[in-house]
Amino acid sequence: MAGTTTQTIKEILKGVFGYDQFREGQEAIIGNVLAGRHTFVVMPTGGGKSLCYQVPALIQEGVAVVVSPLIALMKNQVDRLHAVGLNAAFINSTLPKKAVDEVRKGVLSGATKLLYMSPESLTKKENLTFLQQVHISFIAVDEVHCISDWGHDFRPEYRNIKTALDQAFGALPILGLTATATPKVQQDILKNLAIEDATLFRYSFNRDNLYYSVKPKVQAEKELIKFIKSHPNASGIVYCQSRKKVEELATLLNLNGIQSAPYHAGLESKVRVHHQDAFLSKKVEVMVATIAFGMGIDKPDVRFVIHYDVPRSLEGYYQETGRAGRDGLASICLMFYSAEDIIRIEKFNKSKPAAEREKSQSLLRAMETYAVSGVCRRKQLLHYFGETYSQNCNYCDNCQHPPQTYSGEDCVKMVIIAVQQTQERFGTDHIVHLLRGIEDHYIKSYRHHMLSIFGKGSARDKAFWQSVINQMLLLALLSKDVGDASALKVTKAGGIFLEKGYPILLYEDNTYASSDHDEQPTTINRGQE
Ligand code: ADP
Ligand code: ZN
């Protein structure tokens, strides 16, 4: 933009929003948008993504269109912008025809700088025809991970955004924003929006103040009550998979003197809003909810997030636990784990169409691996999001109550040989079968039963070998393709190990046979709870 200096951007920051400084990344992102380039932002919740499109929208000529799935929050967002004197409007299915006409007038006159739209509204023909008469500065797609069915929030209508934009406007700069994107989801988004050349801005997902732990789902109701009672006056969220369980637990907690309210999509919207307000204003301490609750909710002092049931993906889990401790103070993320939960989700996944089924199953596998693994939780979570975190965090259950270890050199060596003997073209399941000496269809058709490594690991079971391979990925002895086949490859470090050999300690998986360790984390300099 001609005439836009760092000075004017800073002036807007202070003059309009009242902030003295940019948060990490904001200034660079705004600069990239102003330069008319495609931009992709992955920033944790609360990082300050909104400003990244609000500031350029104000500076540039025309109107910026913000696509967002959060229909219920649009009015609220726009009201807040009005409060700072910013001309914004929204169009979604809840808006009466007359109000839509008003919004259009404002946009046509050039007064409106930001127009929020749901994907359904954006892709509607009459809206596209209208937008063609307007000068649009850029398109921001918020919660852009909804484009990918490799994520946890897939919205099919997000897939139509790109086609609609292409048909109506040709090339416009696109800014995609999300608080959750594994390497796979990121690849999916860039491809789908055809912005592979976008400038990438990724910030660490590490949330220092969150304590992660997994407990066996044994007498879970009792454990739940005990846990909540040991955190008096603290706000928390309990997530369940079903509406029925939400209702049951909310009732149970109230009966036990814990102020709580249910929240799920089956409740009337008036009731939902009422319960949400009660939670935000601390009239109730605990919100018992399905995953319908939480997106876009800004409550800084949520002290715990409990997953009563095992969630379907790690991405969803991380997003949900991310609602704890936004004020930076110590907060706890606790999950109850049971193999029955995994089986239940598997059954559910199997009822899906084939393509979806495989994705859902592989997301669930990652969840299961996380839950049973003895490795530092933070290390696993960050690795899942493509970050390297090599030390142990000392602020999760596995770090504070380390499970048994064993010398893993021989096993590690066997896996590397198995991967090499099959030309690094196969995924975990195949390698496990090869090691265990299982002559399945694939093994036979590739004649892998003829390899010298075939059956060399038959003394151990499937779960054992899966655990070894998972830990080798975390130790960067192996790597996995982002592509769909997920073939395992031996890294340089893996090659060096094979050549030189050195001691490697591996963790036994958690068996969850007993639950004797207490859930109170040892707090180390992470502020008061
Ligand atoms: P996100 O969309 O990434 O979750 P938001 O855009 O909602 O985050 O911002 C989170 C909070 O941080 C909001 O309350 C916002 O007003 C505040 N915020 C954003 N940028 C700044 C800044 N530069 N200085 C101070 N506060 C900021
Ligand atoms: Zn840890």
mmCIF file of C-alpha atoms in Angstrom, residues 44 324 405 434:
data_model
loop_
_atom_site.group_PDB
_atom_site.id
_atom_site.type_symbol
_atom_site.label_atom_id
_atom_site.label_comp_id
_atom_site.label_asym_id
_atom_site.label_seq_id
_atom_site.Cartn_x
_atom_site.Cartn_y
_atom_site.Cartn_z
ATOM 1 C CA PRO A 44 -2.568 -20.652 19.316
ATOM 2 C CA ALA A 324 -7.785 -23.909 29.999
ATOM 3 C CA THR A 405 11.975 -48.040 31.181
ATOM 4 C CA LEU A 434 6.826 -58.208 9.321
#
